[in-house]
Amino acid sequence: MAGFGKGSRSGAGRGLVESRRKPASASVKSGYTGSMNNHDALPIDLMVAPIWPQWQRLSRLLFSGQIAFNSELARWETTEFDTEHGVRLRDRTMQSKYRVTLDEHLTTLRDRSQFFEVILIKAYSLMDAHGRYVRYILDSKKFELLYRVPTESELQIIFDIHLTGGVEAWGGKLLTELGRDWRIIDGKAGLIQTSILRNAFAHGYVSATQGMLDAAVERGASLPLAAGDPIALTFEQCRLHLSRIKSFCRRLDGGLINLAKVNSQGQ
């Protein structure tokens, strides 16, 4: 990495570090081996559905990534150079010949849409996987899977399940079977909007098309865009989309918990 010029000063991380330690939870998140015939389903926080450890990692990546971006920007924006526009950066630990000018580096750090798009695509894939997991439990009646990790053979069956239609179709079917409605963050229309934008990012669209807007209306939603408008994500928008997805998945979980309780009481 290039050295500092005369009068350089580093403001790395200034005002960005805040340490708060929470007490460890006494809840055991896995390893439940009891039966479901005790006439009482366990709390939702004890569920060991495969989505939630991955969701925690993804959420931390979103927030830690934002902290890292802000910290790196603060580091360079508070550093003075005699010839700032001639500075080139290189990280030798990457074992690569890649070099970038400081101007290009800062421009990349300020435009984080692609980072947030990748986060959203991953989050949506977790929701899809969770839908297959819920579908398997409903079909197999293996409610004990709420509190134990699926076996390899069960995971393969879950992986092979095909959810038909858009999220409003397969998601609506699951909610109906679970006795739940679309009372999630921004409702069904909000999740459809998230679905359309996720598909656009996954297929490389950089601007909204009329077909995209028409599809949103046909599916019962809308996009805050006009044909030709660029599509991108900010940190706040990415958080909103992830909140919608998490809200929907938790709605499914709540239905499963209640159904497991009803099933155990009938035994």
Short mmCIF file of C-alpha atoms in Angstrom, two decimals:
data_model
loop_
_atom_site.label_atom_id
_atom_site.label_comp_id
_atom_site.label_asym_id
_atom_site.label_seq_id
_atom_site.Cartn_x
_atom_site.Cartn_y
_atom_site.Cartn_z
CA MET A 1 0.00 0.00 0.00
CA ALA A 2 1.32 3.46 -0.83
CA GLY A 3 2.94 5.41 1.98
CA PHE A 4 1.52 8.60 3.44
CA GLY A 5 2.65 11.92 2.08
CA LYS A 6 3.82 14.92 4.09
CA GLY A 7 1.50 16.08 6.81
CA SER A 8 -0.45 12.83 6.70
CA ARG A 9 -2.76 11.92 9.53
CA SER A 10 -4.93 8.91 10.03
CA GLY A 11 -8.50 9.13 11.29
CA ALA A 12 -9.17 5.41 10.95
CA GLY A 13 -12.20 4.28 12.82
CA ARG A 14 -12.67 7.63 14.58
CA GLY A 15 -16.13 7.69 16.12
CA LEU A 16 -16.97 4.31 14.60
CA VAL A 17 -16.07 1.92 17.41
CA GLU A 18 -18.59 1.24 20.13
CA SER A 19 -18.21 -1.76 22.41
CA ARG A 20 -21.27 -3.22 24.06
CA ARG A 21 -21.27 -6.71 25.46
CA LYS A 22 -24.54 -8.52 26.00
CA PRO A 23 -24.89 -11.31 28.56
CA ALA A 24 -24.81 -14.77 27.07
CA SER A 25 -28.21 -16.31 26.52
CA ALA A 26 -29.13 -19.22 28.72
CA SER A 27 -31.28 -20.73 25.98
CA VAL A 28 -29.97 -23.84 24.29
CA LYS A 29 -30.35 -23.40 20.53
CA SER A 30 -29.79 -27.00 19.51
CA GLY A 31 -29.58 -30.50 20.80
CA TYR A 32 -33.25 -30.87 21.76
CA THR A 33 -34.02 -34.58 21.96
CA GLY A 34 -37.42 -34.63 23.64
CA SER A 35 -40.62 -35.77 21.98
CA MET A 36 -43.42 -33.52 20.78
CA ASN A 37 -46.13 -35.34 22.73
CA ASN A 38 -45.79 -33.33 25.93
CA HIS A 39 -48.82 -31.22 24.99
CA ASP A 40 -46.72 -28.09 24.75
CA ALA A 41 -44.56 -26.88 21.86
CA LEU A 42 -41.30 -25.21 22.79
CA PRO A 43 -40.75 -21.45 22.22
CA ILE A 44 -39.92 -20.20 18.75
CA ASP A 45 -36.46 -19.04 19.92
CA LEU A 46 -35.44 -22.68 20.47
CA MET A 47 -36.03 -23.63 16.85
CA VAL A 48 -32.95 -24.96 15.06
CA ALA A 49 -34.17 -24.44 11.49
CA PRO A 50 -31.13 -24.36 9.16
CA ILE A 51 -31.94 -20.81 8.03
CA TRP A 52 -31.24 -19.01 11.29
CA PRO A 53 -27.50 -19.61 11.86
CA GLN A 54 -26.92 -18.57 8.24
CA TRP A 55 -29.25 -15.59 8.65
CA GLN A 56 -27.25 -14.40 11.64
CA ARG A 57 -24.01 -14.59 9.65
CA LEU A 58 -25.58 -12.73 6.73
CA SER A 59 -26.98 -9.99 8.98
CA ARG A 60 -23.58 -9.53 10.59
CA LEU A 61 -21.96 -9.32 7.17
CA LEU A 62 -24.39 -6.56 6.20
CA PHE A 63 -23.74 -4.47 9.30
CA SER A 64 -20.02 -5.25 9.66
CA GLY A 65 -19.57 -4.55 5.96
CA GLN A 66 -21.20 -1.15 6.38
CA ILE A 67 -18.93 -0.40 9.36
CA ALA A 68 -15.86 -1.48 7.37
CA PHE A 69 -16.83 0.65 4.36
CA ASN A 70 -17.39 3.70 6.56
CA SER A 71 -14.15 3.12 8.45
CA GLU A 72 -12.11 2.78 5.27
CA LEU A 73 -13.66 5.94 3.82
CA ALA A 74 -12.95 7.85 7.03
CA ARG A 75 -9.36 6.61 6.98
CA TRP A 76 -8.57 8.00 3.54
CA GLU A 77 -10.79 11.07 3.60
CA THR A 78 -8.96 12.34 6.70
CA THR A 79 -5.52 11.66 5.23
CA GLU A 80 -3.69 14.45 3.40
CA PHE A 81 -1.33 13.92 0.46
CA ASP A 82 0.91 16.28 -1.48
CA THR A 83 -0.16 14.63 -4.74
CA GLU A 84 -3.41 12.90 -3.86
CA HIS A 85 -4.54 12.10 -7.41
CA GLY A 86 -1.32 10.20 -8.17
CA VAL A 87 -1.64 7.77 -5.27
CA ARG A 88 -2.09 4.11 -6.19
CA LEU A 89 -2.97 1.34 -3.73
CA ARG A 90 -1.93 -2.28 -3.58
CA ASP A 91 -2.43 -4.94 -0.90
CA ARG A 92 0.48 -7.40 -0.98
CA THR A 93 -1.36 -9.90 1.24
CA MET A 94 -3.73 -10.68 -1.67
CA GLN A 95 -0.80 -12.05 -3.72
CA SER A 96 -2.14 -10.18 -6.72
CA LYS A 97 -0.83 -7.52 -9.08
CA TYR A 98 -4.07 -5.59 -8.69
CA ARG A 99 -3.52 -1.86 -8.20
CA VAL A 100 -6.07 0.91 -7.95
CA THR A 101 -5.87 4.67 -7.72
CA LEU A 102 -7.08 6.25 -4.52
CA ASP A 103 -9.81 8.08 -6.44
CA GLU A 104 -11.10 4.79 -7.89
CA HIS A 105 -10.88 3.11 -4.48
CA LEU A 106 -12.98 5.81 -2.82
CA THR A 107 -15.52 5.81 -5.66
CA THR A 108 -15.98 2.06 -5.23
CA LEU A 109 -16.43 2.40 -1.47
CA ARG A 110 -19.11 5.05 -1.91
CA ASP A 111 -21.10 2.99 -4.44
CA ARG A 112 -22.05 -0.09 -2.42
CA SER A 113 -25.11 -1.18 -4.36
CA GLN A 114 -23.50 -4.37 -5.69
CA PHE A 115 -22.54 -5.42 -2.17
CA PHE A 116 -26.12 -4.96 -0.98
CA GLU A 117 -27.47 -6.73 -4.07
CA VAL A 118 -25.40 -9.83 -3.26
CA ILE A 119 -26.67 -9.73 0.34
CA LEU A 120 -30.28 -9.58 -0.90
CA ILE A 121 -29.79 -12.45 -3.36
CA LYS A 122 -28.36 -14.61 -0.56
CA ALA A 123 -31.17 -13.66 1.83
CA TYR A 124 -33.80 -14.57 -0.75
CA SER A 125 -32.17 -17.95 -1.34
CA LEU A 126 -32.35 -18.61 2.41
CA MET A 127 -36.06 -17.78 2.37
CA ASP A 128 -36.60 -20.19 -0.52
CA ALA A 129 -34.70 -22.92 1.35
CA HIS A 130 -36.76 -22.25 4.47
CA GLY A 131 -39.93 -22.60 2.43
CA ARG A 132 -38.81 -26.07 1.32
CA TYR A 133 -37.97 -26.95 4.93
CA VAL A 134 -41.47 -25.93 6.07
CA ARG A 135 -43.04 -27.80 3.15
CA TYR A 136 -41.20 -30.97 4.17
CA ILE A 137 -42.32 -30.73 7.80
CA LEU A 138 -45.94 -30.20 6.76
CA ASP A 139 -45.88 -33.15 4.36
CA SER A 140 -43.97 -35.54 6.63
CA LYS A 141 -45.52 -34.41 9.95
CA LYS A 142 -42.03 -34.55 11.47
CA PHE A 143 -42.60 -31.70 13.90
CA GLU A 144 -39.61 -32.82 15.94
CA LEU A 145 -37.51 -31.25 13.16
CA LEU A 146 -38.36 -27.90 14.72
CA TYR A 147 -35.91 -28.73 17.50
CA ARG A 148 -33.30 -30.97 15.95
CA VAL A 149 -30.98 -30.66 12.98
CA PRO A 150 -32.16 -32.54 9.85
CA THR A 151 -30.19 -35.62 8.88
CA GLU A 152 -28.26 -35.77 5.61
CA SER A 153 -30.99 -37.84 3.97
CA GLU A 154 -33.67 -35.40 5.15
CA LEU A 155 -31.65 -32.46 3.86
CA GLN A 156 -31.42 -34.10 0.44
CA ILE A 157 -35.20 -34.59 0.32
CA ILE A 158 -35.72 -30.97 1.38
CA PHE A 159 -33.27 -29.78 -1.27
CA ASP A 160 -35.18 -31.65 -3.99
CA ILE A 161 -38.55 -30.09 -3.12
CA HIS A 162 -39.82 -27.72 -5.81
CA LEU A 163 -41.87 -24.68 -4.79
CA THR A 164 -44.16 -23.69 -7.66
CA GLY A 165 -45.08 -20.15 -8.63
CA GLY A 166 -43.84 -16.90 -7.16
CA VAL A 167 -43.49 -16.30 -3.45
CA GLU A 168 -47.11 -15.14 -3.33
CA ALA A 169 -48.17 -18.58 -4.62
CA TRP A 170 -46.02 -21.02 -2.65
CA GLY A 171 -45.79 -18.69 0.33
CA GLY A 172 -49.54 -18.14 0.37
CA LYS A 173 -50.16 -21.89 0.25
CA LEU A 174 -47.85 -22.50 3.21
CA LEU A 175 -49.43 -19.69 5.23
CA THR A 176 -52.91 -21.05 4.54
CA GLU A 177 -51.97 -24.56 5.65
CA LEU A 178 -50.43 -23.07 8.79
CA GLY A 179 -53.50 -20.98 9.56
CA ARG A 180 -51.60 -17.73 9.06
CA ASP A 181 -52.15 -14.64 6.91
CA TRP A 182 -49.84 -12.08 5.31
CA ARG A 183 -49.38 -9.95 8.42
CA ILE A 184 -45.69 -9.39 7.82
CA ILE A 185 -43.64 -6.24 7.30
CA ASP A 186 -45.21 -4.41 4.31
CA GLY A 187 -47.51 -7.37 3.67
CA LYS A 188 -47.64 -9.61 0.62
CA ALA A 189 -47.15 -6.70 -1.79
CA GLY A 190 -43.91 -5.72 -0.07
CA LEU A 191 -42.47 -9.22 -0.35
CA ILE A 192 -43.50 -9.42 -4.01
CA GLN A 193 -41.63 -6.16 -4.61
CA THR A 194 -38.58 -7.65 -2.90
CA SER A 195 -38.91 -10.74 -5.09
CA ILE A 196 -39.02 -8.72 -8.32
CA LEU A 197 -35.99 -6.63 -7.39
CA ARG A 198 -34.07 -9.72 -6.31
CA ASN A 199 -34.78 -11.33 -9.70
CA ALA A 200 -33.65 -8.18 -11.48
CA PHE A 201 -30.34 -8.13 -9.61
CA ALA A 202 -29.82 -11.87 -10.06
CA HIS A 203 -30.27 -11.54 -13.84
CA GLY A 204 -28.04 -8.50 -14.26
CA TYR A 205 -30.62 -5.77 -14.84
CA VAL A 206 -29.29 -2.26 -14.20
CA SER A 207 -32.49 -0.37 -14.99
CA ALA A 208 -36.21 -0.97 -14.68
CA THR A 209 -38.11 -2.24 -17.72
CA GLN A 210 -41.76 -1.82 -18.59
CA GLY A 211 -42.14 -5.59 -18.44
CA MET A 212 -40.82 -5.53 -14.88
CA LEU A 213 -43.31 -2.84 -13.89
CA ASP A 214 -46.21 -4.66 -15.58
CA ALA A 215 -45.26 -7.92 -13.85
CA ALA A 216 -45.35 -6.17 -10.48
CA VAL A 217 -48.89 -4.91 -11.11
CA GLU A 218 -50.05 -8.32 -12.32
CA ARG A 219 -48.69 -9.89 -9.14
CA GLY A 220 -50.43 -7.36 -6.90
CA ALA A 221 -47.53 -5.05 -6.13
CA SER A 222 -45.76 -1.99 -7.50
CA LEU A 223 -42.24 -0.67 -7.92
CA PRO A 224 -41.17 2.87 -6.96
CA LEU A 225 -39.57 3.20 -10.39
CA ALA A 226 -40.34 4.23 -13.95
CA ALA A 227 -39.16 2.38 -17.04
CA GLY A 228 -35.52 3.24 -17.63
CA ASP A 229 -34.79 4.26 -14.04
CA PRO A 230 -31.57 2.75 -12.63
CA ILE A 231 -32.11 0.08 -10.00
CA ALA A 232 -29.72 0.02 -7.08
CA LEU A 233 -29.75 -0.62 -3.35
CA THR A 234 -28.76 1.49 -0.39
CA PHE A 235 -28.00 0.16 3.08
CA GLU A 236 -31.42 1.25 4.33
CA GLN A 237 -33.23 -0.37 1.39
CA CYS A 238 -31.31 -3.61 1.82
CA ARG A 239 -32.23 -3.66 5.51
CA LEU A 240 -35.90 -3.21 4.60
CA HIS A 241 -35.87 -6.10 2.12
CA LEU A 242 -34.16 -8.37 4.65
CA SER A 243 -36.68 -7.34 7.31
CA ARG A 244 -39.53 -8.35 4.99
CA ILE A 245 -37.94 -11.73 4.32
CA LYS A 246 -37.21 -12.39 7.99
CA SER A 247 -40.74 -11.34 8.96
CA PHE A 248 -42.22 -13.80 6.46
CA CYS A 249 -40.00 -16.67 7.63
CA ARG A 250 -40.85 -15.96 11.26
CA ARG A 251 -44.53 -15.97 10.33
CA LEU A 252 -44.07 -19.47 8.93
CA ASP A 253 -42.21 -20.52 12.07
CA GLY A 254 -45.00 -19.25 14.31
CA GLY A 255 -47.52 -21.28 12.32
CA LEU A 256 -45.37 -24.39 12.62
CA ILE A 257 -45.01 -23.96 16.38
CA ASN A 258 -48.77 -23.63 16.79
CA LEU A 259 -49.48 -26.59 14.50
CA ALA A 260 -46.97 -28.73 16.40
CA LYS A 261 -48.72 -27.85 19.65
CA VAL A 262 -52.14 -28.75 18.23
CA ASN A 263 -50.74 -31.99 16.83
CA SER A 264 -49.19 -32.97 20.18
CA GLN A 265 -52.43 -32.26 22.05
CA GLY A 266 -54.26 -34.58 19.70
CA GLN A 267 -51.96 -37.50 20.49
#
